[in-house]
Coordinates of C-alpha atoms in Angstrom, one line a residue:
M1 CA -2.3 19.9 0.0
P2 CA -0.4 18.0 2.8
A3 CA 3.3 18.6 3.0
P4 CA 5.5 15.7 1.7
V5 CA 6.7 13.5 4.5
P6 CA 10.4 13.8 4.9
P7 CA 12.7 10.8 5.2
A8 CA 12.0 9.2 8.6
T9 CA 14.5 9.5 11.4
E10 CA 14.9 6.6 13.8
T11 CA 12.9 8.2 16.5
G12 CA 10.2 9.3 14.0
A13 CA 9.9 5.8 12.5
I14 CA 9.7 4.3 16.0
R15 CA 6.9 6.8 17.0
D16 CA 4.9 6.0 13.8
A17 CA 5.4 2.3 14.1
W18 CA 4.3 2.4 17.7
R19 CA 1.2 4.4 16.8
L20 CA 0.3 1.9 14.1
A21 CA 0.8 -1.0 16.5
R22 CA -1.5 0.7 19.1
G23 CA -4.1 1.0 16.5
W24 CA -3.9 -2.8 15.8
A25 CA -3.9 -3.6 19.5
R26 CA -7.1 -1.6 20.0
A27 CA -8.8 -3.3 17.0
E28 CA -7.7 -6.9 18.0
P29 CA -6.8 -6.7 21.8
W30 CA -7.0 -10.4 22.5
A31 CA -4.8 -11.4 19.5
A32 CA -2.3 -8.6 20.1
T33 CA -2.0 -9.2 23.8
G34 CA -1.9 -13.0 23.6
L35 CA 0.8 -13.1 20.8
T36 CA 2.9 -10.5 22.5
A37 CA 2.8 -12.2 25.8
A38 CA 3.7 -15.5 24.1
A39 CA 6.7 -13.8 22.4
L40 CA 8.0 -12.4 25.6
V41 CA 7.6 -15.7 27.5
L42 CA 9.6 -17.4 24.7
I43 CA 12.3 -14.7 25.0
G44 CA 12.6 -15.6 28.7
L45 CA 12.9 -19.2 27.8
Q46 CA 15.5 -18.4 25.2
L47 CA 17.5 -16.5 27.9
A48 CA 17.3 -19.5 30.2
L49 CA 18.7 -21.7 27.5
D50 CA 21.5 -19.3 26.9
W51 CA 22.4 -19.5 30.6
G52 CA 22.2 -23.2 30.4
F53 CA 24.7 -23.3 27.5
A54 CA 27.0 -20.9 29.5
F55 CA 27.2 -23.3 32.4
W56 CA 27.4 -26.3 30.0
H57 CA 30.6 -24.8 28.6
R58 CA 32.2 -24.5 32.0
A59 CA 31.2 -28.1 33.1
A60 CA 32.1 -29.7 29.8
F61 CA 35.5 -28.2 29.5
D62 CA 36.3 -28.7 33.2
A63 CA 35.5 -32.4 32.5
L64 CA 37.8 -32.4 29.5
E65 CA 40.6 -30.8 31.6
A66 CA 40.1 -33.4 34.4
R67 CA 40.0 -36.2 31.8
D68 CA 36.6 -37.3 33.4
G69 CA 34.9 -39.3 30.6
A70 CA 31.8 -40.2 32.6
Q71 CA 31.2 -36.5 33.5
F72 CA 31.9 -35.5 29.9
L73 CA 29.3 -38.0 28.5
A74 CA 26.8 -36.7 31.0
Q75 CA 27.4 -33.2 29.7
M76 CA 26.7 -34.4 26.2
G77 CA 23.3 -35.5 27.4
V78 CA 22.8 -32.0 28.9
F79 CA 23.8 -30.6 25.6
A80 CA 21.3 -32.7 23.7
A81 CA 18.5 -31.5 26.1
L82 CA 19.6 -27.9 25.6
I83 CA 19.6 -28.3 21.7
G84 CA 16.1 -29.8 21.8
G85 CA 14.9 -26.9 24.0
L86 CA 16.6 -24.5 21.6
M87 CA 14.9 -26.0 18.5
A88 CA 11.5 -25.9 20.2
C89 CA 11.9 -22.3 21.4
S90 CA 13.3 -21.1 18.1
V91 CA 10.3 -22.5 16.2
G92 CA 7.9 -21.0 18.7
R93 CA 9.6 -17.6 18.5
L94 CA 9.4 -17.7 14.7
W95 CA 5.7 -18.6 14.9
T96 CA 4.8 -15.8 17.2
K97 CA 6.9 -13.3 15.2
Q98 CA 5.1 -14.4 12.0
M99 CA 1.6 -14.3 13.5
I100 CA 2.1 -10.8 15.0
G101 CA 3.4 -9.5 11.6
L102 CA 0.6 -11.2 9.7
R103 CA -2.2 -10.0 12.0
W104 CA -0.8 -6.5 12.2
R105 CA -0.3 -6.2 8.4
R106 CA -3.8 -7.5 7.8
W107 CA -5.4 -4.8 10.0
L108 CA -3.2 -2.1 8.4
V109 CA -3.9 -3.2 4.8
L110 CA -7.6 -3.4 5.4
K111 CA -7.5 0.0 7.1
L112 CA -5.7 1.6 4.2
Q113 CA -7.8 -0.1 1.5
G114 CA -11.0 0.9 3.2
A115 CA -9.8 4.6 3.6
M116 CA -8.7 4.7 0.0
L117 CA -12.1 3.4 -1.3
A118 CA -14.1 5.9 0.9
D119 CA -15.5 9.0 -0.7
G120 CA -13.6 8.6 -4.0
R121 CA -10.2 9.2 -2.2
H122 CA -8.5 6.7 -4.6
H123 CA -9.3 9.2 -7.4
L124 CA -7.7 12.0 -5.4
L125 CA -4.5 9.9 -5.0
A126 CA -4.3 9.6 -8.8
T127 CA -4.2 13.4 -9.2
D128 CA -1.2 15.7 -8.4
A129 CA -3.1 17.1 -5.5
T130 CA -1.8 14.6 -2.8
G131 CA 1.8 13.9 -4.1
T132 CA 1.4 10.3 -3.0
D133 CA 2.9 8.0 -5.6
N134 CA 2.1 4.4 -6.2
P135 CA -0.4 3.7 -3.4
D136 CA -0.5 0.0 -4.6
Q137 CA 3.1 -0.5 -3.7
R138 CA 2.7 1.2 -0.4
I139 CA -0.3 -1.1 0.5
G140 CA 0.9 -4.3 -1.1
E141 CA 4.7 -4.2 -0.3
N142 CA 5.6 -1.4 2.1
T143 CA 3.0 -2.5 4.7
R144 CA 4.5 -6.0 4.6
W145 CA 8.0 -4.8 5.3
A146 CA 7.0 -2.0 7.7
T147 CA 5.2 -4.6 9.9
A148 CA 7.3 -7.7 9.5
I149 CA 10.6 -5.9 10.0
A150 CA 9.2 -3.9 12.9
V151 CA 8.2 -7.1 14.7
D152 CA 11.5 -8.7 14.0
L153 CA 13.5 -5.7 15.2
A154 CA 11.4 -5.1 18.3
L155 CA 11.6 -8.6 19.5
G156 CA 15.3 -8.7 18.6
L157 CA 15.9 -5.5 20.5
I158 CA 14.0 -6.7 23.6
Y159 CA 16.0 -10.0 23.5
A160 CA 19.3 -8.0 23.2
I161 CA 18.5 -5.9 26.2
V162 CA 17.5 -8.8 28.4
L163 CA 20.6 -10.7 27.2
L164 CA 22.8 -7.8 27.9
V165 CA 21.5 -7.1 31.4
S166 CA 21.6 -10.8 32.3
F167 CA 25.1 -11.7 31.0
A168 CA 26.8 -8.4 31.9
G169 CA 26.4 -9.3 35.5
L170 CA 27.7 -12.8 34.9
L171 CA 30.7 -11.5 33.0
W172 CA 31.5 -9.0 35.7
H173 CA 31.5 -11.7 38.3
L174 CA 33.6 -14.1 36.2
S175 CA 36.2 -11.5 35.4
A176 CA 36.4 -10.0 38.9
G177 CA 40.1 -11.1 39.1
F178 CA 41.0 -10.1 35.6
F179 CA 44.5 -8.6 35.0
L180 CA 46.7 -7.6 32.1
P181 CA 50.4 -8.8 32.2
L182 CA 52.5 -5.7 31.9
P183 CA 56.4 -5.4 32.2
G184 CA 56.0 -3.6 35.5
G185 CA 53.6 -6.1 36.9
P186 CA 50.1 -7.3 36.3
L187 CA 47.4 -4.6 36.0
H188 CA 44.3 -5.7 37.8
I189 CA 41.0 -4.5 36.2
P190 CA 37.9 -5.7 38.1
G191 CA 35.3 -6.8 35.4
G192 CA 37.9 -6.3 32.8
L193 CA 36.3 -8.5 30.1
L194 CA 33.0 -6.5 30.5
W195 CA 34.8 -3.3 29.9
A196 CA 36.5 -4.9 26.9
A197 CA 33.2 -6.0 25.5
L198 CA 31.7 -2.4 25.9
L199 CA 34.7 -0.8 24.2
Y200 CA 34.7 -3.4 21.4
A201 CA 31.0 -3.2 20.7
G202 CA 31.0 0.7 21.0
G203 CA 33.8 0.9 18.4
C204 CA 31.9 -1.4 16.0
A205 CA 28.8 0.6 16.3
A206 CA 30.6 3.9 15.7
V207 CA 32.2 2.6 12.5
T208 CA 28.9 1.1 11.3
W209 CA 27.1 4.4 11.8
R210 CA 29.9 6.2 9.9
L211 CA 29.7 3.8 7.0
G212 CA 26.0 3.4 6.8
R213 CA 24.5 6.7 7.7
R214 CA 23.3 7.4 4.2
L215 CA 21.7 4.0 3.8
A216 CA 18.2 5.1 4.8
A217 CA 18.1 7.8 2.1
I218 CA 19.4 5.3 -0.4
H219 CA 16.7 2.8 0.5
Q220 CA 14.1 5.6 0.1
D221 CA 15.3 6.3 -3.4
R222 CA 15.4 2.6 -4.3
N223 CA 11.9 2.0 -3.1
A224 CA 10.6 4.9 -5.2
A225 CA 12.5 3.7 -8.2
E226 CA 11.2 0.1 -7.7
A227 CA 7.6 1.5 -7.6
D228 CA 8.1 3.6 -10.7
H229 CA 9.6 0.8 -12.8
R230 CA 6.8 -1.6 -11.7
F231 CA 4.2 1.0 -12.6
A232 CA 5.7 1.4 -16.1
L233 CA 5.5 -2.5 -16.6
V234 CA 1.8 -2.4 -15.5
R235 CA 1.1 0.3 -18.0
L236 CA 2.7 -1.8 -20.7
R237 CA 0.6 -4.7 -19.8
E238 CA -2.7 -2.7 -19.5
N239 CA -2.1 -1.0 -22.8
S240 CA -0.4 -3.7 -24.8
E241 CA -2.9 -3.8 -27.7
A242 CA -2.7 0.0 -28.2
I243 CA 1.1 -0.1 -28.1
A244 CA 1.2 -3.0 -30.6
L245 CA -1.3 -1.2 -32.9
I246 CA 0.8 1.9 -33.3
G247 CA 4.1 0.0 -33.2
G248 CA 5.2 1.8 -30.0
E249 CA 7.5 -0.9 -28.8
A250 CA 10.7 1.1 -29.4
D251 CA 9.4 4.1 -27.4
E252 CA 8.2 1.8 -24.6
R253 CA 11.6 0.1 -24.5
R254 CA 13.3 3.6 -24.1
G255 CA 10.9 4.5 -21.3
L256 CA 11.3 1.1 -19.5
G257 CA 15.0 1.3 -19.9
A258 CA 15.1 4.8 -18.3
A259 CA 12.9 3.6 -15.4
Y260 CA 15.2 0.7 -14.8
A261 CA 18.4 2.8 -15.1
K262 CA 17.1 4.9 -12.2
L263 CA 16.5 1.8 -10.2
E264 CA 19.8 0.4 -11.0
A265 CA 21.6 3.6 -10.0
A266 CA 19.9 3.4 -6.5
M267 CA 20.8 -0.3 -6.3
L268 CA 24.4 0.4 -7.1
R269 CA 24.6 3.1 -4.4
M270 CA 23.0 0.6 -1.9
F271 CA 25.4 -2.2 -2.9
G272 CA 28.4 0.1 -2.4
T273 CA 27.3 1.0 1.1
E274 CA 26.6 -2.6 2.0
R275 CA 30.1 -3.7 0.8
K276 CA 31.6 -1.2 3.1
L277 CA 29.6 -2.5 6.0
M278 CA 30.6 -6.1 5.0
W279 CA 34.2 -5.4 5.8
L280 CA 33.3 -4.9 9.4
G281 CA 30.5 -7.4 9.5
C282 CA 32.4 -10.4 8.4
C283 CA 34.9 -10.2 11.1
Y284 CA 33.5 -8.5 14.3
M285 CA 31.7 -11.6 15.7
P286 CA 34.6 -14.0 14.9
V287 CA 36.9 -11.5 16.7
A288 CA 34.5 -11.4 19.5
G289 CA 34.9 -15.2 19.9
A290 CA 38.7 -15.0 19.9
L291 CA 39.2 -11.8 21.9
P292 CA 38.2 -13.1 25.4
L293 CA 40.4 -16.2 24.9
L294 CA 43.3 -13.8 24.2
L295 CA 42.5 -11.6 27.2
G296 CA 41.8 -14.5 29.6
A297 CA 44.8 -16.7 28.5
P298 CA 47.2 -15.0 31.0
Q299 CA 45.0 -15.9 33.9
F300 CA 44.6 -19.5 32.6
F301 CA 48.4 -19.9 32.2
A302 CA 48.9 -18.5 35.6
G303 CA 46.6 -21.2 37.0
A304 CA 44.1 -18.6 38.3
I305 CA 41.2 -20.0 36.4
T306 CA 40.3 -23.4 34.9
L307 CA 39.8 -24.1 31.3
G308 CA 36.0 -24.5 32.0
L309 CA 35.9 -21.1 33.6
L310 CA 37.8 -19.6 30.7
M311 CA 35.3 -21.0 28.2
Q312 CA 32.5 -19.8 30.3
M313 CA 34.0 -16.3 30.3
A314 CA 34.4 -16.5 26.5
H315 CA 30.8 -17.6 26.1
A316 CA 29.6 -14.8 28.3
F317 CA 31.8 -12.3 26.5
H318 CA 30.3 -13.5 23.2
E319 CA 26.7 -13.0 24.5
V320 CA 27.4 -9.6 25.9
T321 CA 29.0 -8.5 22.7
R322 CA 26.2 -10.0 20.6
A323 CA 23.7 -8.0 22.6
L324 CA 25.7 -4.8 22.3
C325 CA 26.3 -5.3 18.6
W326 CA 22.5 -5.5 17.8
L327 CA 22.6 -2.1 16.2
T328 CA 25.7 -3.1 14.1
E329 CA 24.1 -6.2 12.8
N330 CA 20.7 -4.6 12.1
W331 CA 21.7 -1.2 10.7
P332 CA 20.9 -2.0 7.1
R333 CA 17.5 -3.6 7.9
L334 CA 16.8 -0.6 10.2
A335 CA 17.5 1.8 7.4
D336 CA 15.2 -0.3 5.0
W337 CA 12.5 -0.4 7.6
R338 CA 12.6 3.4 8.1
C339 CA 11.9 3.9 4.4
H340 CA 8.9 1.4 4.4
V341 CA 7.4 3.1 7.4
A342 CA 7.8 6.5 5.9
R343 CA 6.0 5.4 2.7
V344 CA 3.1 3.8 4.7
V345 CA 2.7 6.8 7.0
E346 CA 2.7 9.2 4.0
L347 CA -0.2 7.3 2.5
E348 CA -2.0 7.1 5.7
R349 CA -1.9 10.8 6.3
A350 CA -3.0 11.5 2.8
L351 CA -6.0 9.2 3.3
E352 CA -6.9 10.5 6.7
T353 CA -7.0 14.1 5.5
P354 CA -7.8 13.9 1.9
P355 CA -7.1 17.2 0.2
A356 CA -9.9 18.9 -1.6
L357 CA -9.3 19.4 -5.3
P358 CA -8.2 23.0 -6.0
G359 CA -10.7 25.5 -7.2
A360 CA -13.8 27.3 -6.0
L361 CA -16.3 25.0 -7.7
R362 CA -18.8 23.8 -5.0
R363 CA -20.8 20.6 -5.2
K364 CA -23.6 19.7 -2.9
E365 CA -25.6 16.4 -2.8
G366 CA -29.2 15.6 -1.7
A367 CA -31.1 18.0 -4.0
T368 CA -34.3 16.8 -5.7
A369 CA -33.1 18.1 -9.1
L370 CA -29.9 18.7 -10.9
E371 CA -28.9 22.4 -10.8
L372 CA -25.9 24.1 -12.4
R373 CA -25.5 27.6 -11.0
G374 CA -23.1 29.8 -12.9
V375 CA -20.7 26.9 -13.4
A376 CA -17.4 27.9 -15.2
L377 CA -15.0 25.0 -15.6
T378 CA -11.2 25.5 -16.2
T379 CA -8.2 23.3 -16.6
P380 CA -5.8 22.9 -13.7
C381 CA -3.6 25.5 -15.3
G382 CA -6.5 28.0 -15.4
R383 CA -7.6 27.8 -19.1
A384 CA -11.4 28.2 -19.5
L385 CA -13.2 25.1 -20.7
L386 CA -16.9 25.4 -20.3
H387 CA -19.4 28.0 -19.0
T388 CA -23.0 27.3 -18.2
P389 CA -25.8 29.7 -17.2
R390 CA -28.2 28.7 -14.5
L391 CA -29.6 25.3 -15.5
T392 CA -32.0 22.9 -13.9
V393 CA -32.9 19.3 -14.8
A394 CA -35.9 18.0 -13.1
P395 CA -36.5 14.4 -12.1
G396 CA -37.4 12.3 -15.2
E397 CA -36.0 14.8 -17.7
R398 CA -34.0 13.5 -20.6
V399 CA -31.3 15.9 -21.9
M400 CA -28.6 15.4 -24.5
I401 CA -25.4 17.5 -24.4
R402 CA -23.4 17.8 -27.7
G403 CA -20.2 19.6 -28.6
E404 CA -16.8 19.3 -30.2
S405 CA -14.2 16.9 -28.8
G406 CA -12.3 18.7 -26.0
S407 CA -15.0 21.3 -25.4
G408 CA -15.5 20.2 -21.8
K409 CA -18.5 18.0 -21.9
S410 CA -16.8 15.0 -20.1
T411 CA -15.2 17.4 -17.7
L412 CA -18.8 18.6 -16.8
F413 CA -19.7 15.0 -16.0
R414 CA -16.7 14.6 -13.8
A415 CA -17.6 17.7 -12.0
M416 CA -21.1 16.4 -11.4
A417 CA -19.6 13.2 -10.0
G418 CA -17.4 15.2 -7.6
L419 CA -14.1 14.3 -9.4
W420 CA -13.4 17.9 -10.7
S421 CA -13.4 21.2 -8.9
W422 CA -11.2 23.4 -11.0
G423 CA -13.5 26.3 -11.7
Q424 CA -16.3 28.4 -10.1
G425 CA -20.0 28.2 -9.4
E426 CA -22.2 25.5 -7.7
I427 CA -23.5 22.2 -8.7
R428 CA -26.5 20.7 -6.8
M429 CA -26.8 17.0 -7.3
P430 CA -29.3 14.3 -6.3
S431 CA -28.0 11.7 -3.9
R432 CA -25.1 9.6 -5.3
R433 CA -27.0 6.5 -4.2
A434 CA -29.8 7.4 -6.6
S435 CA -27.4 8.1 -9.5
M436 CA -25.4 6.0 -11.9
F437 CA -22.7 7.1 -14.3
L438 CA -21.9 5.1 -17.4
P439 CA -18.6 6.2 -19.0
Q440 CA -17.5 5.4 -22.6
R441 CA -15.9 2.2 -21.3
P442 CA -17.6 0.7 -18.3
Y443 CA -15.4 -0.5 -15.5
L444 CA -15.5 -4.3 -15.2
P445 CA -14.0 -5.5 -11.9
L446 CA -11.9 -8.7 -11.6
G447 CA -14.0 -11.9 -11.0
T448 CA -17.0 -13.6 -12.5
L449 CA -19.1 -12.1 -15.3
A450 CA -21.9 -11.9 -12.7
A451 CA -19.8 -9.7 -10.5
A452 CA -19.0 -7.5 -13.4
L453 CA -22.7 -7.2 -14.3
C454 CA -23.9 -6.5 -10.7
S455 CA -21.1 -4.0 -9.9
P456 CA -21.0 -1.9 -7.8
A457 CA -23.5 -4.2 -5.9
A458 CA -22.4 -7.7 -4.6
P459 CA -22.5 -10.6 -7.2
D460 CA -25.5 -12.1 -5.3
A461 CA -27.5 -8.8 -5.1
F462 CA -29.7 -10.0 -8.0
G463 CA -31.2 -13.4 -8.8
A464 CA -29.8 -15.5 -11.7
A465 CA -33.0 -15.1 -13.6
A466 CA -32.7 -11.3 -13.3
L467 CA -29.1 -11.4 -14.6
R468 CA -30.0 -13.6 -17.6
G469 CA -32.9 -11.4 -18.4
A470 CA -30.9 -8.2 -18.4
L471 CA -28.3 -9.8 -20.7
A472 CA -30.9 -11.0 -23.1
R473 CA -32.6 -7.6 -23.4
C474 CA -29.3 -6.0 -24.2
N475 CA -28.5 -8.5 -26.9
L476 CA -26.0 -10.3 -24.7
G477 CA -27.9 -13.5 -24.2
H478 CA -25.0 -15.6 -25.5
L479 CA -23.1 -14.6 -22.3
A480 CA -25.7 -16.0 -19.9
P481 CA -24.0 -19.5 -19.6
R482 CA -20.8 -17.7 -18.5
L483 CA -22.2 -15.8 -15.6
G484 CA -20.1 -17.9 -13.1
H485 CA -16.9 -17.9 -15.1
V486 CA -13.9 -15.8 -13.9
A487 CA -12.0 -14.0 -16.6
R488 CA -10.6 -10.6 -17.6
W489 CA -13.9 -9.4 -19.0
D490 CA -12.5 -6.1 -20.0
R491 CA -10.3 -8.1 -22.4
M492 CA -12.7 -10.8 -23.3
L493 CA -15.6 -8.6 -24.3
S494 CA -15.6 -6.2 -27.3
A495 CA -16.1 -2.5 -26.8
G496 CA -19.7 -2.7 -28.0
E497 CA -20.4 -5.7 -25.6
Q498 CA -18.9 -3.8 -22.7
Q499 CA -21.2 -0.8 -23.4
R500 CA -24.2 -3.0 -23.7
L501 CA -23.2 -4.7 -20.4
G502 CA -23.3 -1.2 -18.9
F503 CA -26.9 -0.7 -20.0
A504 CA -27.7 -4.2 -18.6
R505 CA -26.2 -3.0 -15.3
A506 CA -28.4 0.1 -15.4
L507 CA -31.5 -2.1 -15.9
L508 CA -30.7 -4.1 -12.8
H509 CA -29.9 -1.1 -10.5
R510 CA -32.8 1.0 -11.8
P511 CA -31.2 4.5 -10.8
D512 CA -33.3 7.6 -10.6
W513 CA -30.6 9.6 -12.4
L514 CA -28.5 8.1 -15.2
F515 CA -25.5 9.9 -16.7
L516 CA -24.2 8.6 -20.0
D517 CA -20.8 9.8 -21.3
E518 CA -20.5 8.6 -24.9
A519 CA -22.0 5.3 -23.6
T520 CA -23.0 4.1 -27.0
S521 CA -20.0 5.3 -29.1
A522 CA -19.0 1.7 -29.9
L523 CA -22.5 0.6 -31.0
D524 CA -24.1 0.8 -34.4
E525 CA -27.3 2.9 -34.9
A526 CA -29.5 -0.2 -34.4
N527 CA -28.0 -1.2 -31.1
Q528 CA -27.9 2.4 -30.0
A529 CA -31.6 2.9 -30.6
A530 CA -32.3 -0.5 -28.9
M531 CA -30.5 0.6 -25.8
Y532 CA -32.3 3.9 -25.4
A533 CA -35.6 2.2 -26.2
L534 CA -35.0 -0.1 -23.3
L535 CA -34.3 2.9 -21.0
A536 CA -37.6 4.5 -22.1
A537 CA -39.6 1.3 -21.7
E538 CA -38.0 -0.1 -18.4
L539 CA -36.9 3.1 -16.7
P540 CA -39.6 5.5 -17.6
G541 CA -39.1 7.6 -14.4
T542 CA -35.3 7.8 -14.7
A543 CA -33.7 11.2 -15.7
V544 CA -31.1 10.7 -18.4
I545 CA -28.3 13.1 -19.2
S546 CA -26.3 12.0 -22.2
I547 CA -23.1 13.1 -24.0
G548 CA -23.0 12.1 -27.6
H549 CA -22.2 13.1 -31.1
R550 CA -24.6 11.3 -33.4
E551 CA -27.7 13.0 -34.7
G552 CA -29.7 9.8 -34.2
L553 CA -29.5 10.4 -30.4
A554 CA -31.6 13.4 -30.5
R555 CA -34.9 11.6 -30.8
H556 CA -34.4 9.8 -27.6
H557 CA -34.2 13.0 -25.5
D558 CA -36.5 15.9 -24.6
R559 CA -33.9 18.6 -24.9
E560 CA -30.6 19.1 -26.7
W561 CA -27.9 21.4 -25.5
L562 CA -24.9 22.5 -27.5
V563 CA -21.4 23.5 -26.4
Q564 CA -20.3 26.4 -28.7
A565 CA -17.4 28.8 -28.1
G566 CA -17.0 27.5 -24.5
R567 CA -20.7 28.1 -23.6
L568 CA -23.3 25.5 -22.9
A569 CA -26.7 26.6 -24.4
P570 CA -29.9 25.1 -25.7
R571 CA -30.0 24.4 -29.4
A572 CA -32.1 27.2 -30.9
G573 CA -35.5 26.3 -32.1
W574 CA -34.9 22.6 -31.6
V575 CA -37.8 20.3 -30.9
A576 CA -37.2 16.6 -30.2
G577 CA -38.2 14.3 -32.9
G578 CA -39.7 11.4 -30.8
P579 CA -43.0 11.0 -29.1
R580 CA -41.6 12.7 -25.9
A581 CA -40.9 15.9 -27.8
R582 CA -41.8 19.3 -26.1
R583 CA -40.9 22.9 -26.7
R584 CA -38.2 24.0 -24.3
D585 CA -40.5 26.3 -22.3
I586 CA -43.3 23.8 -21.9
A587 CA -43.3 21.5 -18.9
T588 CA -43.2 17.7 -19.6
P589 CA -44.7 14.9 -17.6
R590 CA -41.2 14.2 -16.4
G591 CA -40.4 17.8 -15.3
R592 CA -39.0 20.9 -16.8
L593 CA -35.6 22.1 -18.0
A594 CA -35.3 25.8 -17.2
L595 CA -32.7 28.3 -18.4
S596 CA -32.3 31.7 -16.7

């Protein structure tokens, strides 16, 4: 079992995000390169506009100081051009940021979805073996924030660095003659406003880190609590009928209340930290606008600089401070982003190295027959469930397995399907592509009725005539006109209709091996006999292994096996009642079931 991923550090989150970004760039090199280049070009254009505004401040305020109306009006025209350029540049930067996030997220979501659906890994995620909770939230929500915030933060950081490098030199040059008026005489500090900006931004960053250092862990807890609460709501929706039938609303209310209380506690901790940060956040940029005026006023009053130069210095100071305060402004989002990245990476690692289910039970595919070799199934806690001697089911054989509820019959089917390995022994199975499993309640995917009928094949895998014929033969002809309708068919159809739809699905796919786990439990005797008669008539070469309780099932099988006292064994002296009946030691035209 992989070790749980600890809360991400800044460097760890950056490393993981960079690795994910490289994966997208390798998958879509032209899109990644083109969009990134466009974003960098627009950052350069933004910087040019910032310089334009800096020089506009100087020229406009010099015109005001000189009372030059014509020059001031000309500067208003320059200002309008700069605003137009700023609008176009801002929209372009937003578009590139959106497209990079969208394309990156699409690649990441499809990658995770594909990995989760490969080799039954989605089932492993549903067990305790991986420790990866709520994969739906990680793919649906965490990927969105992990990519979108990453793009925003990365482009913002690049812009802040370029802005700092550019305007730091300008501010140093403009404040080369800076001095502080002291009682003993002026104290000259070359580049004084640049040093002031560095000290001011550094102090703000230190206070921000001190106040918000626990914000990442709080976001981690909030994200997990959000996922748990949403999962509880989804369970309520999916099981609404059962809850209503037993009158379980009060218990569900308590459970949902507890889930939301956990979420609310995390939210309150987050709100408290954000309020602390707001004390600083609401004032540090306004102060950054007034501080250079305060520091530069002595030079202006002494006549050393013009009003325009003072305003240009103030603008440059503001830009340098804005660049240096990038971390201060983005600390809450950075903490949130770290949490999203950690959850995505945890899921990615669980899917890349899927843990084997614990236990010594081995399963091999590709055999020509089904073989159980000394299989002994247990619960995850080690309690013995079912023991089988050496058992072989040849192609075409039809075997029924009966036993009390909870005796391990369905668990044996899970082990055959590769979904259970708690236990010992070995199972040799035919190819999964030649097999079909019909559980008590068939899975009906979202979409049209045709899609539900054809699953797991594509909706157009079979012709319309074949679909209508399969429905008619399974006493579902009344559904044929609705093959193209989209609905929640697991809600629209009764349990009996769903089970007959499963048999219709088997008739279409024609598997060589068919495993039925209480697949007729919702049918009456007549419909049950009709479904098994269909299998005998239309799939004569298909091996059928059934779990069931009704005595009437026996006549549709060649052999009957009973689970008694934790042991699977043939029913003593039993001979099938139908035309396919044989003694257990006599080979049938379909093959032979041997016990050793």
